[in-house]
XYZ file of C-alpha atoms in Angstrom:
507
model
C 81.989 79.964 114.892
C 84.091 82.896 114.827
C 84.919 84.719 111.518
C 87.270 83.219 109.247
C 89.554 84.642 106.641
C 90.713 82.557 103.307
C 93.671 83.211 101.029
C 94.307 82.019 97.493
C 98.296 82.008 97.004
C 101.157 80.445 95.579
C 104.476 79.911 95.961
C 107.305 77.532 94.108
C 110.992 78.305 93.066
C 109.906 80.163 89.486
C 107.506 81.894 91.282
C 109.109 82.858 94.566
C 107.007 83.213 97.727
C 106.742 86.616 98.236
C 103.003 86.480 97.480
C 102.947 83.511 100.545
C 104.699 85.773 102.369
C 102.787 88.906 102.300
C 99.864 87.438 102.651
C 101.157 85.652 106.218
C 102.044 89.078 107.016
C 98.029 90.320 106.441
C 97.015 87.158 108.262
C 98.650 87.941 111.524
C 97.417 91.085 111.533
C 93.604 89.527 111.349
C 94.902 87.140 114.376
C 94.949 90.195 116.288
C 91.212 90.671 115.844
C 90.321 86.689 116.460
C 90.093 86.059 113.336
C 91.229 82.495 112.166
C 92.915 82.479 108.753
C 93.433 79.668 105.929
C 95.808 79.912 102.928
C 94.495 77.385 99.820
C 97.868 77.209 97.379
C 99.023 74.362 94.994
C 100.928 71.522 95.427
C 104.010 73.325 94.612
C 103.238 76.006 97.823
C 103.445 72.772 99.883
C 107.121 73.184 100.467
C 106.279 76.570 102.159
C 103.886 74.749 104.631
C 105.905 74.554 107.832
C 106.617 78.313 107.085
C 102.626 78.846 106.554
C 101.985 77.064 110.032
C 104.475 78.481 112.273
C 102.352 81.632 111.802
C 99.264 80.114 112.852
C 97.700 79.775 109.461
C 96.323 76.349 108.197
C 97.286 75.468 104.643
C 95.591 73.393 102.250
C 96.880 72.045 99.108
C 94.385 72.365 96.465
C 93.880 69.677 93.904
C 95.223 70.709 90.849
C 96.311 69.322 88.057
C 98.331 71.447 84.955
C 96.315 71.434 82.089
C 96.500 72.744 78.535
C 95.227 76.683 78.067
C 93.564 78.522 75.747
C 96.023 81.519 76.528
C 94.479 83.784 74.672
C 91.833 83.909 77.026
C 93.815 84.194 80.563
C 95.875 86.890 82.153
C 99.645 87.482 80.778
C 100.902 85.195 83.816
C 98.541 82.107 82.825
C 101.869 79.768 83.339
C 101.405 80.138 87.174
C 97.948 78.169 86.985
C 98.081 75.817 83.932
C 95.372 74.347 84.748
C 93.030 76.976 83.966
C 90.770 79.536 86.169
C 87.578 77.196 86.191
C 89.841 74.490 87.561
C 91.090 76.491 90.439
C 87.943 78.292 91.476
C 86.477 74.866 91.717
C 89.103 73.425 93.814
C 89.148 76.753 95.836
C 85.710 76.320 96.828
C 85.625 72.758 97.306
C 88.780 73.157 99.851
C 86.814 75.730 102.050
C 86.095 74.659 105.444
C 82.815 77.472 105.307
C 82.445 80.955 103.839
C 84.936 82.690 104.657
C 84.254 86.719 106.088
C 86.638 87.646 103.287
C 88.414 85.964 100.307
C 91.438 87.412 99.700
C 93.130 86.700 96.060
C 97.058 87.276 95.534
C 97.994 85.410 92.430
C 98.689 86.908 88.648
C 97.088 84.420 86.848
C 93.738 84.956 88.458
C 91.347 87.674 87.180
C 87.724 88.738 87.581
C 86.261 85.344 85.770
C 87.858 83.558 88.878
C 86.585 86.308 91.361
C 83.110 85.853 90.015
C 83.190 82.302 90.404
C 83.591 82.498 94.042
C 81.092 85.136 94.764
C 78.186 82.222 96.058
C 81.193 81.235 98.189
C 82.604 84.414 99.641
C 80.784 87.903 100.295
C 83.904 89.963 100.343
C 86.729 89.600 98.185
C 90.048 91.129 97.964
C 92.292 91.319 95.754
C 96.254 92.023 95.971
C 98.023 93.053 92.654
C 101.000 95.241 91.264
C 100.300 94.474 87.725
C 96.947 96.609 86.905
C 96.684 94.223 84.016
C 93.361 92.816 84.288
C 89.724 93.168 85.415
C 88.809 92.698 88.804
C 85.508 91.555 90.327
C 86.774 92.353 93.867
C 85.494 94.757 96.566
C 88.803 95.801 97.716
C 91.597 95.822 96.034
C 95.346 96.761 97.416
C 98.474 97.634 95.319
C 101.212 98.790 97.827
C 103.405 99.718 95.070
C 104.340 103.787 94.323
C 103.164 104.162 91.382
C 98.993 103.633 91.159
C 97.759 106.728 90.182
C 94.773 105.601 87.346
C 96.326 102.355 86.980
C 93.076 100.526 87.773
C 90.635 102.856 85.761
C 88.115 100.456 84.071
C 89.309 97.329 86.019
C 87.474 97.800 89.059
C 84.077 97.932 90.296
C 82.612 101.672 90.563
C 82.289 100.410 94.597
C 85.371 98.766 95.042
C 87.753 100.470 97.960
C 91.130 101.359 96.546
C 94.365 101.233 99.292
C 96.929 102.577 97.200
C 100.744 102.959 97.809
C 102.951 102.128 100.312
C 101.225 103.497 103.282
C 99.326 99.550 103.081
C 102.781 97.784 102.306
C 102.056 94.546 103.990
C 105.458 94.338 106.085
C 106.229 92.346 109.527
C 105.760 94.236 112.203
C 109.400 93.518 113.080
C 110.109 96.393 110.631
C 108.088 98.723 112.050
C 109.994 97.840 115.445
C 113.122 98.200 113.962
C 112.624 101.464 112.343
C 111.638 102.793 116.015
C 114.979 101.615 117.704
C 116.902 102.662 114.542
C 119.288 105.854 114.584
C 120.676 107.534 111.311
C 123.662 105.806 109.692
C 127.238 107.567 110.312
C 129.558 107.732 107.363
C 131.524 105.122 107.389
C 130.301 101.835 105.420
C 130.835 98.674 107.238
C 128.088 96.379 106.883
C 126.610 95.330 103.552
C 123.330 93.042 103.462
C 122.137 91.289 100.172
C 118.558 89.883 99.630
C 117.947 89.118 96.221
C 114.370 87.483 96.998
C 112.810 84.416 97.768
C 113.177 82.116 93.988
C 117.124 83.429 93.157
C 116.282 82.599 89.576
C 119.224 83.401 87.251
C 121.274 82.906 90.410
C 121.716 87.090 91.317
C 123.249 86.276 95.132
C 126.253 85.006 93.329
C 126.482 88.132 91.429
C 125.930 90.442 94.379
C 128.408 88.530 96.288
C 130.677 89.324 93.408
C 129.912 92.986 93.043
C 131.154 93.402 96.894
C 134.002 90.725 96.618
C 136.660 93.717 95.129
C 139.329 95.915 97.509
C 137.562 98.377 98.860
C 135.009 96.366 100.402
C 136.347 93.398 101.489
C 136.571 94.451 105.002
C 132.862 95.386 105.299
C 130.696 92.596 106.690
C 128.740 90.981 104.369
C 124.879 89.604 105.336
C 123.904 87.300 102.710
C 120.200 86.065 103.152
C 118.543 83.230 101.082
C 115.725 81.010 101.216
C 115.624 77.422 102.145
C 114.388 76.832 98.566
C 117.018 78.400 96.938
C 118.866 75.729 94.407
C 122.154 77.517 94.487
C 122.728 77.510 98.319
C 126.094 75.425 98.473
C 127.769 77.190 95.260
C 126.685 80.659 97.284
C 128.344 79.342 100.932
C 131.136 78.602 98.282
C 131.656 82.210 97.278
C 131.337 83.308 100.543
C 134.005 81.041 102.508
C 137.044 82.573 101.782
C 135.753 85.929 103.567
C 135.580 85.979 107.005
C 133.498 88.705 107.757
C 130.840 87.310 105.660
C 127.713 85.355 106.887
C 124.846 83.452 105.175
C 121.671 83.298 106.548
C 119.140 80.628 105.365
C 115.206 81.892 106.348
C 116.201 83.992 108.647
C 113.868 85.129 110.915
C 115.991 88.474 111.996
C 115.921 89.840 108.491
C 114.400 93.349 110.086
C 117.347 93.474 112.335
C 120.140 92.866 109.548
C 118.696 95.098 107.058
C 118.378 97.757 110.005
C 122.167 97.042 111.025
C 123.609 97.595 107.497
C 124.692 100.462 106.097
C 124.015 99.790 102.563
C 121.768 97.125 100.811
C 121.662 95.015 97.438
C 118.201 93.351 96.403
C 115.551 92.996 93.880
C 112.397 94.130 93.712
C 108.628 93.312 95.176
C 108.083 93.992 98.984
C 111.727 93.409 99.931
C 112.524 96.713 98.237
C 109.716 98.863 100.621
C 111.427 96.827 103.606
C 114.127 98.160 103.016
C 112.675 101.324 102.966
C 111.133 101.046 106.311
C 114.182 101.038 107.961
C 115.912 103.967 105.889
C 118.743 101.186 104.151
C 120.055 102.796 100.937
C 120.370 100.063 98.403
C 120.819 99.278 94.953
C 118.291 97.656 93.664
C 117.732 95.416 90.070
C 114.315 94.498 88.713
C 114.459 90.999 88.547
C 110.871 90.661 86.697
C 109.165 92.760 84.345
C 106.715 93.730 86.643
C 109.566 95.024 89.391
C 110.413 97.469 87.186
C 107.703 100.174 87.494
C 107.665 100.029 91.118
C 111.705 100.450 91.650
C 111.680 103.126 89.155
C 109.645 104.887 91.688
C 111.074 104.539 94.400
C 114.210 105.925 92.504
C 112.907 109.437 91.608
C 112.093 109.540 94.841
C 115.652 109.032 95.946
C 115.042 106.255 97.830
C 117.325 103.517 95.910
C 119.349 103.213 93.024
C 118.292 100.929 90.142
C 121.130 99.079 88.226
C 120.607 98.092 84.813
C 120.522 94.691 85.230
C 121.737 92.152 88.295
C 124.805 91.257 86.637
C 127.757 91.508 88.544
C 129.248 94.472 86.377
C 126.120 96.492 86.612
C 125.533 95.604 90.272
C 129.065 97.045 91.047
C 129.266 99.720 89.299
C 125.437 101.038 91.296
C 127.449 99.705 94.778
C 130.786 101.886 93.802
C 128.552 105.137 93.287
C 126.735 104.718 96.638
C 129.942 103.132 98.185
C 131.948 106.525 97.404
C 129.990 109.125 98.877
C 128.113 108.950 102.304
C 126.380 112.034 101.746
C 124.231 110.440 98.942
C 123.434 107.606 101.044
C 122.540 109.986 104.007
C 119.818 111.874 101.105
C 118.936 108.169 99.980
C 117.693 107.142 103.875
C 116.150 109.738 104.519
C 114.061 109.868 101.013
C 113.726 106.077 101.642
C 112.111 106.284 105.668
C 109.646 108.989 104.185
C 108.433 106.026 101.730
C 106.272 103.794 104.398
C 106.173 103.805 107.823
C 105.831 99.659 107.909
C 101.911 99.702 109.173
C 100.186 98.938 106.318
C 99.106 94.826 107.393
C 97.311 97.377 110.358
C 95.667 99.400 108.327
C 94.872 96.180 105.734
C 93.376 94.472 108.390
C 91.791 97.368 109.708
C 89.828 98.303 106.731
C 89.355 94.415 106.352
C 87.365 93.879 109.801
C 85.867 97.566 110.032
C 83.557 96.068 106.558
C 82.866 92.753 108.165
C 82.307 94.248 112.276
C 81.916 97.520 111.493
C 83.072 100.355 114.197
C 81.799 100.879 117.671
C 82.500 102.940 120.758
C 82.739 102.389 124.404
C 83.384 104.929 127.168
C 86.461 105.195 128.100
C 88.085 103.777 131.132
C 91.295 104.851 133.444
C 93.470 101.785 131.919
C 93.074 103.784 128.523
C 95.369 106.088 129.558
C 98.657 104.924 128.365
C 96.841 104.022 124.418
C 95.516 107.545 124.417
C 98.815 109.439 125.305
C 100.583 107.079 122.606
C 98.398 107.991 120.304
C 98.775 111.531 121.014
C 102.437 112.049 120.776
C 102.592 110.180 117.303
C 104.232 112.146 115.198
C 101.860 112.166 112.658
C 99.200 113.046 115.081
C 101.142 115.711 116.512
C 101.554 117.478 113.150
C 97.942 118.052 112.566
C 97.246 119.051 115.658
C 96.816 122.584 117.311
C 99.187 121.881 119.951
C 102.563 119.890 118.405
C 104.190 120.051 121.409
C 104.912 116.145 123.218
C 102.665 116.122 125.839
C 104.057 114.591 129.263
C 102.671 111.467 130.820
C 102.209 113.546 134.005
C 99.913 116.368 132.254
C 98.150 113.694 130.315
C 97.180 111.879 133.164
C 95.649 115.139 135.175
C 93.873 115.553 132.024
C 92.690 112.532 131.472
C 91.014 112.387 135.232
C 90.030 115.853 135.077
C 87.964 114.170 131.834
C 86.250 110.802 133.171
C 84.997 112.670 136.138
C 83.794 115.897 134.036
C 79.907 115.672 133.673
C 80.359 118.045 130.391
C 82.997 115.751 128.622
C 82.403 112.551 126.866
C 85.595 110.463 126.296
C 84.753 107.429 123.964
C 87.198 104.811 122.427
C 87.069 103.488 118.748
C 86.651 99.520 118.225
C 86.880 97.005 115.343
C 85.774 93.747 115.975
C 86.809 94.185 120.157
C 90.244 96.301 119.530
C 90.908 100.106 119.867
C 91.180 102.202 116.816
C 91.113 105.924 118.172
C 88.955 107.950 119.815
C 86.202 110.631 120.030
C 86.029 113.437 122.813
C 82.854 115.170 123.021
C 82.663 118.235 125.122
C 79.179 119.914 126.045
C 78.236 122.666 126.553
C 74.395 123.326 126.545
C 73.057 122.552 123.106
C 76.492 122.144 121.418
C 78.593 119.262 121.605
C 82.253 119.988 120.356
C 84.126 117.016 119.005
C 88.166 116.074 118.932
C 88.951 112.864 117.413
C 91.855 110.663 116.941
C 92.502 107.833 114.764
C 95.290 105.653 115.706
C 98.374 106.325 113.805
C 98.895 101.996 112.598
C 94.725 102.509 111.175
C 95.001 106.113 109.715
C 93.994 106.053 105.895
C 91.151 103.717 105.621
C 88.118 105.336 106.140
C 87.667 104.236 109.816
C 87.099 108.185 110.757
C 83.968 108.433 109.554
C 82.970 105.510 111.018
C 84.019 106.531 114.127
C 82.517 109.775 114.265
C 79.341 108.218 113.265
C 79.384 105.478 115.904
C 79.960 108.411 118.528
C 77.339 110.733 117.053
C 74.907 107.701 117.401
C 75.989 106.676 121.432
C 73.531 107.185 124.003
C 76.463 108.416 126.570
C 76.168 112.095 124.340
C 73.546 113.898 126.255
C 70.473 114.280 125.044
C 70.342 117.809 125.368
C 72.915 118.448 122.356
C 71.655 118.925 119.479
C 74.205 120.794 117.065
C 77.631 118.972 116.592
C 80.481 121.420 116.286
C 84.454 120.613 115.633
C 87.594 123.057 115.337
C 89.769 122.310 112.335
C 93.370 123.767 111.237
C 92.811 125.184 107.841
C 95.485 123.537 106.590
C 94.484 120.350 107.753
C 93.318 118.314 104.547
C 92.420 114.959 105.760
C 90.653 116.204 108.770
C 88.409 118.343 106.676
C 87.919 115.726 104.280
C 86.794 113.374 107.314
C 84.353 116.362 108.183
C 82.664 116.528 105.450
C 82.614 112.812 104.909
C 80.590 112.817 108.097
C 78.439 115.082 107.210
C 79.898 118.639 108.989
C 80.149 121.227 106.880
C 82.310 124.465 107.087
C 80.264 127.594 109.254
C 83.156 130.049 109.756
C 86.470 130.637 109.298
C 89.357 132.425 111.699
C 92.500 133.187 110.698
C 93.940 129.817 112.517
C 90.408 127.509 112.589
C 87.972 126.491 110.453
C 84.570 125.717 112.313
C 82.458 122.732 110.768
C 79.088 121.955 112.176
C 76.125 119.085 111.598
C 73.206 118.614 113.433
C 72.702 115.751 115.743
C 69.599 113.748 114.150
């Protein structure tokens, strides 16, 4: 049997389904690695199951039934699962089709009493959470939100992994995509896209439509997006008939293209709002939960949206006139906002995900690895920390790269989790010493898979046996690469003005 991931969501019209959804987004991201994924939700996240499918994830609807609580015992958002956490840990494991390589948890009103119930059934949980409002018994937990710092001190295992912030947003690849084809916005404002989430609850697309419905921006284009679910779909087409520039779009599956199209944005919180950041929209933005709140507010001191006061009509536009009114503030607002998240984070989930159950090896490398390691290369994040920043041509990477494979001195190796590349190790030797460059690929950067790496390649028979010491050349100002260093057990031996040398021996 191959490995199998399981994931405990819900979604329903109160609720919304952007916990369905994020987790979909995680799951494809295992497909790419072979893995098979599962989401277990309640009967009310049965409405969501052609959605669920069409992504190549089976669903199963658990067997639950709402029961009274004893509330003073379960998380603050108990109402999600009335039927208690004993209940649904019981029909979790009972729906399993086997132990899964990782359970993966994305649901408020399930805590560490639920986790530990499902530790005979699972060996590696995850949780996903933007509340930091209860105890975890989880060995990874993710909160892609911008504002984490301490917010899971004494909720967490002393072992657990922490991915923190938007670098693991778990966005669509489509994003990502979109933010590579995208260009900065001009000044003019003539496309307007609203989103205000999945549930609509309290009906805030009719007041966004409203907010845009006055004079001076009546003849931008107007995007409207809803979900099929959404109970106010006919009194929104309503609103929107009497413009002609306006369109609605009902689960749409080209939301990364509309939001990247517009030139300014109205929406709610939750992982919409770091979309939107992917692709550099300026937006205004209204909490339309408590638990929104924290996370828009920090996106806003970092310039990257504008928070209204509510998502009232007034308050919505009164945010859209400020924005509306001066293009250079929207320039400053998509440029703050692309500096957010770069739209990788499912890789770098998944990544960390499969790298604990398969661990990392290497492989030598081979002449159809060229075009992976020049990409890699001329990222611009790799680029940065790098001696050389300059974009190196396809032409001088290729001489290199066969002046490499058929050097007896150098050692080329490439990265894997569970079969697929995740950067690479250079070794190049010269009597006793073997130098090392490494790489980790831009979409896996930030999980830990460095070390690994540089293990796996410490430990590979292709490194001749004659080298003993391990050396590697570091930019002083390079951080993260001296933090991998050390990690792997190198240790700073001298210093020039522009190097740092680390060193480890071999056994």
């Amino acid at each position: 049997m191959g490995r199998l991931v399981a994931f405990r969501a819900d979604a329903s019209p109160e609720i919304g389904a952007g916990h369905v959804m994020r987790c979909l987004t995680l799951a494809q991201a295992l497909q790419a690695y072979g893995v098979a994924c599962v989401l277990l939700g309640a009967p009310s996240t049965a409405t969501w199951r052609r959605e669920i499918e069409s992504r190549g994830v089976a669903f199963v609807s658990l067997r639950l039934e709402a029961g009274a609580l004893n509330v003073e015992r379960e998380p603050s958002h108990s109402g999600w699962a009335s039927w208690g956490q004993e209940a649904d840990a019981a029909a979790t494991a009972a729906a399993l089709p086997r132990d899964p390589d990782w359970l993966i948890v994305d649901h408020y009103a399930l805590d560490a009493r639920w986790e530990r119930l499902l530790r005979p059934h699972a060996p590696r949980i995850a949780a996903l959470d933007d509340l930091a409002n209860r105890s975890h018994d989880a060995d990874l937990l993710l909160d892609q939100n911008l504002q984490t710092a301490g917010r899971y001190e004494g909720l967490l295992m002393s072992q657990a992994r922490r991915l923190l912030g938007p670098r693991y947003a778990l966005i669509r690849p489509a994003f990502a995509q979109a933010r590579r084809g995208a260009t900065l916005r001009g000044p003019q404002l003539r496309r307007i896209h609203v989103f205000m989430g999945g549930g609509d609850v309290g009906a805030p697309t009719l007041a966004a439509i409203e907010a845009v419905s006055g004079p001076a921006l009546r003849d931008a284009a107007l995007d409207v997006v809803i979900g099929a679910a959404n109970r106010g779909q006919e009194a929104i087409a309503r609103a929107l008939s009497g413009r002609d520039n306006a369109r609605l779009h009902v689960d749409t599956p080209d939301m990364a293209r509309l939001m990247a199209d517009a030139d300014l944005g109205i929406g709610a919180g939750g992982g919409a709002a770091l979309e939107r950041c992917v692709v550099g929209l300026p937006s205004v933005t209204a909490p339309l939960a408590p638990n929104q709140e924290p996370g828009l507010r920090a996106l806003e001191a970092q310039g990257a949206t504008l928070v209204a006061p509510s998502a009232s009509a007034a308050d919505l536009g009164s945010a859209v006139e400020a924005l509306a009114c001066s293009s250079d503030r929207r320039r400053r607002m998509e440029e703050a906002a692309l500096s957010v998240t770069d739209g990788h984070g499912a890789d770098r989930v998944a990544a960390a995900l499969m790298a604990e159950a398969a661990g990392v090896t290497v492989r030598l490398a081979r002449p159809n690895d060229a075009a992976l390691l020049l990409r890699w290369r001329n990222e611009p994040s790799v680029r940065a920390l790098s001696f050389s920043q300059d974009e190196i041509t396809e032409e001088s990477h290729l001489a290199w790269f066969s002046r490499a494979l058929a050097d007896p001195s150098a050692v080329v190796l490439i990265g894997l989790v569970a079969g697929r590349p995740c950067g690479t190790v250079r070794w190049s030797v010269n009597g006793d010493v073997a130098t090392a460059s490494i790489t980790v690929a831009p979409e896996t950067q930030g999980v830990g898979l460095g070390s690994r790496l540089l293990e796996a390649a410490r430990l590979d028979p292709a490194l001749p046996g004659q080298a003993q010491l391990l050396h590697a050349w570091v930019k002083p100002e390079n951080q993260p690469s001296r933090r991998l260093f050390e990690t792997a057990g190198y240790a700073p031996v001298s210093e020039e003005p522009d190097r740092v040398l680390y060193a480890r021996p071999r056994a």
